[in-house]
Coordinates of C-alpha atoms in Angstrom, one line a residue:
M88 CA -2.9 -11.2 -13.7
R89 CA -4.8 -8.0 -13.1
A90 CA -3.1 -4.6 -12.9
G91 CA -3.7 -1.5 -11.0
V92 CA -1.8 1.7 -9.8
V93 CA -1.2 3.5 -6.5
V94 CA -0.6 7.2 -6.3
A95 CA -0.5 10.0 -3.9
A96 CA -3.4 12.2 -3.4
Q97 CA -2.9 15.5 -5.3
P98 CA -4.7 17.9 -7.6
G99 CA -5.4 16.2 -11.0
V100 CA -5.6 12.7 -9.6
E101 CA -8.9 12.1 -11.1
D102 CA -7.3 12.6 -14.6
L103 CA -5.0 9.7 -13.8
A104 CA -8.0 7.6 -12.7
V105 CA -9.9 8.3 -15.9
Q106 CA -6.8 7.2 -17.9
A107 CA -6.3 4.1 -15.8
E108 CA -10.0 3.2 -16.4
E109 CA -9.5 3.8 -20.2
L110 CA -6.4 1.5 -20.2
G111 CA -8.3 -1.3 -18.7
L112 CA -6.7 -1.3 -15.4
S113 CA -8.6 -3.0 -12.6
S114 CA -8.1 -0.7 -9.7
F115 CA -6.8 2.7 -8.6
W116 CA -5.4 3.3 -5.1
V117 CA -4.5 6.4 -3.0
N118 CA -2.1 6.3 -0.1
D119 CA -3.3 7.4 3.4
T120 CA -0.2 9.2 4.9
P121 CA -1.5 12.4 6.3
M122 CA 1.6 14.5 7.0
V123 CA 3.3 13.4 3.7
H124 CA 0.4 13.3 1.0
G125 CA -3.0 14.8 0.5
D126 CA -6.2 13.3 1.8
P127 CA -7.3 10.1 0.1
F128 CA -11.0 10.5 0.8
V129 CA -11.0 13.8 -1.0
A130 CA -9.0 12.4 -3.9
L131 CA -11.1 9.3 -4.4
S132 CA -14.3 11.4 -4.2
L133 CA -13.1 13.2 -7.3
C134 CA -12.2 9.8 -8.9
A135 CA -15.4 8.3 -8.1
K136 CA -17.4 11.0 -9.9
A137 CA -15.0 11.0 -12.9
T138 CA -15.0 7.1 -13.5
R139 CA -17.7 4.4 -14.0
R140 CA -15.9 1.0 -13.8
I141 CA -12.6 1.1 -12.1
R142 CA -12.3 0.0 -8.4
L143 CA -11.2 2.6 -6.0
G144 CA -9.0 1.8 -3.1
I145 CA -7.2 3.5 0.0
G146 CA -4.1 1.8 0.7
V147 CA -4.0 1.8 3.7
T148 CA -5.7 3.5 6.6
S149 CA -5.2 2.5 10.3
P150 CA -6.7 2.6 13.7
A151 CA -3.8 4.8 14.7
L152 CA -4.9 7.5 12.2
R153 CA -8.7 7.4 12.2
S154 CA -11.5 6.1 14.6
A155 CA -13.6 3.4 13.2
P156 CA -16.8 5.6 13.0
A157 CA -14.9 8.3 11.1
A158 CA -13.2 5.8 8.7
A159 CA -16.5 4.1 8.2
S160 CA -18.3 7.2 7.4
G161 CA -15.6 8.0 4.8
F162 CA -15.7 4.6 3.0
A163 CA -19.6 4.4 3.1
S164 CA -19.7 8.0 1.7
L165 CA -17.4 6.8 -1.1
N166 CA -19.5 3.9 -1.6
A167 CA -22.5 6.1 -2.2
L168 CA -20.5 7.8 -5.0
A169 CA -19.2 4.7 -6.5
P170 CA -21.4 1.8 -5.4
G171 CA -19.7 -1.6 -5.0
R172 CA -16.3 -0.2 -6.3
I173 CA -14.6 0.8 -3.0
I174 CA -11.7 -1.1 -1.4
C175 CA -10.7 -0.6 2.1
G176 CA -7.1 -1.2 2.8
V177 CA -6.3 -1.4 6.5
G178 CA -3.0 -1.8 8.3
T179 CA -1.1 -1.1 11.6
G180 CA 0.1 2.3 10.1
N181 CA 3.8 1.5 9.8
T182 CA 4.5 4.3 7.4
A183 CA 1.9 6.8 8.5
R184 CA 2.7 6.5 12.1
R185 CA 6.5 6.7 11.7
T186 CA 6.1 9.9 9.6
L187 CA 4.6 11.3 12.8
G188 CA 7.4 10.0 15.0
M189 CA 5.2 7.3 16.5
Q190 CA 5.1 3.6 16.5
P191 CA 2.6 1.4 14.4
T192 CA -0.4 0.1 16.4
T193 CA -0.9 -3.6 17.3
A194 CA -2.2 -6.6 15.3
A195 CA -5.0 -6.9 17.9
A196 CA -6.0 -3.2 17.5
L197 CA -5.9 -3.8 13.7
E198 CA -8.3 -6.7 14.0
D199 CA -10.7 -4.7 16.3
F200 CA -10.6 -1.8 13.9
T201 CA -11.3 -4.1 10.8
T202 CA -14.1 -5.8 12.6
A203 CA -15.8 -2.5 13.4
L204 CA -15.2 -1.1 10.0
Q205 CA -16.8 -4.2 8.4
D206 CA -19.8 -4.1 10.6
L207 CA -20.4 -0.3 10.3
C208 CA -20.0 -0.4 6.5
A209 CA -22.5 -3.2 6.3
G210 CA -25.1 -1.3 8.3
R211 CA -24.6 -3.2 11.5
S212 CA -23.8 -1.9 15.0
A213 CA -20.2 -2.0 16.3
E214 CA -18.5 -1.6 19.6
Y215 CA -16.8 1.9 20.1
R216 CA -14.5 2.5 23.1
E217 CA -13.0 5.6 24.5
G218 CA -11.0 4.7 27.6
D219 CA -13.3 2.7 30.0
R220 CA -16.4 3.9 28.2
V221 CA -17.9 1.4 25.6
R222 CA -20.9 2.1 23.4
D223 CA -22.5 0.3 20.6
V224 CA -22.6 2.7 17.5
R225 CA -24.2 2.5 14.1
F226 CA -25.1 4.9 11.2
L227 CA -28.0 7.0 12.3
H228 CA -28.6 8.0 8.6
A229 CA -28.5 6.2 5.3
G230 CA -30.0 6.7 1.9
A231 CA -28.3 9.3 0.1
H232 CA -25.8 10.0 2.8
V233 CA -24.0 6.7 2.9
N234 CA -24.2 3.4 1.1
T235 CA -24.2 0.3 3.5
T236 CA -26.0 -1.9 0.9
D237 CA -23.3 -2.4 -1.7
P238 CA -20.4 -4.4 -0.5
I239 CA -17.0 -2.9 0.3
E240 CA -13.9 -5.0 -0.2
F241 CA -11.4 -5.3 2.6
A242 CA -7.6 -6.1 2.3
V243 CA -5.2 -6.3 5.3
A244 CA -1.7 -5.0 4.8
A245 CA 0.6 -7.9 5.7
L246 CA 4.4 -8.7 5.6
G247 CA 4.2 -11.6 8.2
P248 CA 1.7 -14.1 9.7
R249 CA 0.2 -12.1 12.3
A250 CA -1.4 -9.6 9.9
A251 CA -2.1 -12.4 7.5
A252 CA -4.1 -14.2 10.3
V253 CA -6.1 -11.1 10.9
A254 CA -7.1 -11.2 7.2
G255 CA -8.0 -14.7 7.5
R256 CA -10.2 -14.4 10.7
R257 CA -11.9 -11.4 9.1
G258 CA -12.5 -12.9 5.6
A259 CA -10.4 -10.1 4.1
G260 CA -7.8 -10.1 1.3
L261 CA -4.1 -9.2 1.5
I262 CA -2.0 -6.3 0.4
S263 CA 1.8 -6.1 0.7
F264 CA 4.4 -3.5 -0.2
G265 CA 7.4 -4.6 -2.1
L266 CA 6.9 -8.2 -1.3
L267 CA 8.0 -10.1 -4.6
D268 CA 9.2 -13.4 -3.2
P269 CA 6.7 -16.1 -4.2
A270 CA 7.8 -18.2 -1.2
A271 CA 6.9 -15.2 1.2
W272 CA 3.4 -15.0 -0.5
R273 CA 2.8 -18.7 -0.1
A274 CA 3.6 -18.3 3.7
L275 CA 1.1 -15.4 4.0
H276 CA -1.6 -17.3 2.4
D277 CA -0.9 -20.3 4.6
A278 CA -1.2 -18.1 7.7
R279 CA -4.4 -16.6 6.2
R280 CA -6.0 -20.1 5.6
Q281 CA -5.0 -21.5 9.0
A282 CA -6.6 -18.5 10.7
A283 CA -9.8 -18.9 8.6
H284 CA -10.0 -22.5 9.4
A285 CA -9.6 -21.8 13.1
T286 CA -12.7 -19.4 12.9
L287 CA -14.6 -21.7 10.7
R288 CA -14.4 -19.2 7.8
D289 CA -14.2 -20.4 4.2
P290 CA -10.5 -20.2 3.2
G291 CA -11.4 -20.4 -0.4
S292 CA -13.4 -17.0 -0.2
S293 CA -13.1 -14.6 -3.2
A294 CA -10.8 -12.2 -1.0
D295 CA -8.0 -10.9 -3.4
S296 CA -4.2 -10.4 -2.8
Y297 CA -2.4 -7.3 -4.0
V298 CA 1.3 -6.5 -4.2
V299 CA 2.5 -2.9 -4.5
T300 CA 5.7 -2.4 -6.5
A301 CA 7.5 -0.4 -9.3
L302 CA 8.1 -1.7 -12.7
H303 CA 10.5 -0.9 -15.5
L304 CA 10.8 -2.6 -18.8
L305 CA 14.4 -2.4 -20.0
S306 CA 14.9 -1.1 -23.5
G307 CA 17.6 -2.0 -25.9
N308 CA 21.0 -2.2 -24.1
E309 CA 20.0 -0.4 -21.1
G310 CA 21.4 -1.8 -17.9
F311 CA 20.1 -2.2 -14.3
D312 CA 22.3 0.7 -13.2
S313 CA 20.9 3.3 -15.6
D314 CA 19.6 6.7 -14.1
V315 CA 16.2 6.0 -15.6
V316 CA 16.0 2.6 -13.7
R317 CA 17.0 4.2 -10.5
D318 CA 14.7 7.0 -10.8
T319 CA 11.7 4.6 -11.6
T320 CA 12.5 2.3 -8.7
G321 CA 14.3 4.7 -6.2
H322 CA 11.2 5.7 -4.3
L323 CA 10.7 2.0 -3.2
V324 CA 14.4 1.6 -2.3
L325 CA 14.5 4.8 -0.4
S326 CA 11.3 3.9 1.5
L327 CA 13.1 0.8 2.8
L328 CA 16.2 2.7 3.6
D329 CA 14.1 5.4 5.4
F330 CA 12.6 2.6 7.5
A331 CA 16.1 1.2 8.3
A332 CA 17.3 4.6 9.3
D333 CA 14.4 5.0 11.7
T334 CA 14.6 1.5 12.9
P335 CA 18.1 0.4 14.0
A336 CA 17.0 -3.2 14.9
F337 CA 16.0 -3.7 11.2
A338 CA 19.0 -1.9 9.9
G339 CA 21.2 -4.5 11.7
R340 CA 19.8 -7.3 9.8
L341 CA 20.8 -5.7 6.4
G342 CA 24.0 -6.6 4.5
P343 CA 27.1 -4.6 4.8
D344 CA 26.5 -2.4 1.6
Q345 CA 23.0 -1.8 2.7
R346 CA 24.0 -0.7 6.2
E347 CA 26.5 1.6 4.6
A348 CA 23.6 3.1 2.4
V349 CA 21.6 3.7 5.5
R350 CA 24.6 5.5 7.0
R351 CA 25.0 7.7 4.1
L352 CA 21.3 8.6 4.0
L353 CA 21.4 9.5 7.6
D354 CA 24.5 11.8 7.1
R355 CA 22.8 13.5 4.2
R356 CA 19.7 14.2 6.0
G357 CA 21.6 15.6 8.9
T358 CA 20.3 13.3 11.6
T359 CA 20.9 10.0 13.4
A360 CA 19.2 6.9 14.1
T361 CA 18.5 7.9 17.7
A362 CA 17.7 11.6 17.3
P363 CA 14.2 12.3 18.6
D364 CA 13.2 14.4 15.7
R365 CA 14.9 12.1 13.0
Y366 CA 11.4 11.5 11.4
T367 CA 11.2 15.2 10.3
K368 CA 14.5 14.7 8.4
I369 CA 14.0 11.3 7.0
Y370 CA 10.5 11.2 5.5
P371 CA 10.1 14.5 3.5
N372 CA 9.1 13.6 0.0
Y373 CA 8.4 10.0 1.1
L374 CA 7.7 7.8 -1.9
G375 CA 8.3 10.8 -4.2
R376 CA 10.7 11.1 -7.0
I377 CA 14.2 10.8 -5.6
A378 CA 16.8 13.5 -6.0
P379 CA 19.7 12.9 -8.5
Q380 CA 22.3 13.0 -5.7
D381 CA 20.6 10.0 -4.1
R382 CA 20.7 7.6 -7.0
D383 CA 23.9 6.0 -5.5
L384 CA 21.6 4.8 -2.6
V385 CA 19.5 2.7 -5.1
L386 CA 21.4 -0.5 -4.7
P387 CA 20.8 -3.2 -7.2
S388 CA 20.3 -5.7 -4.4
L389 CA 17.3 -3.6 -3.0
M390 CA 16.1 -2.7 -6.3
N391 CA 15.8 -6.3 -7.4
S392 CA 14.0 -7.4 -4.3
L393 CA 11.5 -4.5 -4.1
A394 CA 10.8 -3.8 -7.7
L395 CA 10.1 -5.5 -11.1
V396 CA 13.0 -4.5 -13.6
G397 CA 13.9 -6.5 -16.7
T398 CA 13.3 -7.6 -20.2
R399 CA 9.7 -8.3 -21.2
D400 CA 10.4 -12.0 -20.7
D401 CA 12.1 -11.4 -17.4
L402 CA 9.0 -9.4 -16.1
R403 CA 6.5 -11.9 -17.4
T404 CA 8.4 -14.8 -15.8
R405 CA 8.4 -13.1 -12.4
I406 CA 4.8 -12.0 -12.6
T407 CA 3.7 -15.5 -13.4
A408 CA 5.6 -16.9 -10.4
L409 CA 3.7 -14.3 -8.1
E410 CA 0.4 -15.2 -9.8
Q411 CA 1.2 -18.9 -9.1
A412 CA 1.9 -18.0 -5.5
G413 CA -1.6 -16.5 -5.2
V414 CA -1.1 -12.8 -6.0
D415 CA -4.2 -11.6 -7.9
E416 CA -3.3 -8.1 -8.7
L417 CA -0.1 -6.2 -9.4
L418 CA -0.2 -2.6 -8.1
V419 CA 2.5 -0.4 -9.7
Q420 CA 3.4 3.0 -8.0
P421 CA 4.5 5.4 -10.8
V422 CA 6.4 8.6 -9.9
I423 CA 8.3 9.7 -13.0
D424 CA 5.7 9.8 -15.7
P425 CA 2.4 8.1 -14.4
P426 CA 0.5 8.2 -17.7
T427 CA 3.4 6.6 -19.6
E428 CA 4.1 4.0 -16.8
M429 CA 0.4 3.2 -16.6
A430 CA 0.3 2.5 -20.4
R431 CA 3.3 0.3 -20.3
L432 CA 1.8 -1.7 -17.4
A433 CA -1.4 -2.2 -19.2
E434 CA 0.4 -3.3 -22.4
L435 CA 2.6 -5.7 -20.6
L436 CA -0.2 -7.5 -18.8
A437 CA -2.7 -7.3 -21.8

């Protein structure tokens, strides 16, 4: 299986991209969460100039964040800097919208956005709508400004069949956050194939599938409950607890110990699940290194479902199962020591 990394936009991100390329990793992604992280287009512009081979992705942008013309201009401009190396991840904006106190957009809006982006980035016209006014738009400049000749890869963020069907109808790949259940991946691919068949697309296209997770190789007698393991995987676990704290209906489907962790999280953040401004208390430092006092919230049950932790044999067994379920690339999100974690990832999958 191929391997890549996902990071937050920040100064020095291009140095990490260079190291990822030197390690032989396949792709380097930057989050698009405007009120939490830096701008991914700025970050990947630096990475594009500093690297030569590695593919560069934004994971993921959304119609709830950017208009199709603005997003297309960003991606086509990156494609001019790194021809044929750009990956456009698109989604409903679950995280990026909730950090603004808003709801994600719909699958229908996601599909319209993806269609427009694909058309514009390929140099075609696309429909652009503002209220009741609809216009056909296209790039009015090309050449050195933007690159609409080299293809841009598209991947739709999906946890269920509706988003997977969008990927199938648009001939796009899939990207999923913390989805490590092979059966769930087979279901996503089934939904994607069925949608592709319904629109007469080739379901056997070369569109790739990516899973975002955290990875920790246990050393010696190290146990699952060590501080190092909790620190390495805690950002993923806390992201799920943050979502649960913000979404009572989802929290209600969790187990008793997990609901108790959500209750403690809300109490520590000084808010409630119904407070209008709860997003300002829940999401600061989202996907960043967790505080030591929050280590007890990193429950083994959540850690095991969202992250890859174990011996070398354990990890390779789980990775092989994902590969057999159709996952093409493992994307690790390092937060403790990114250079060391990238090196371990490259060595494990070599």
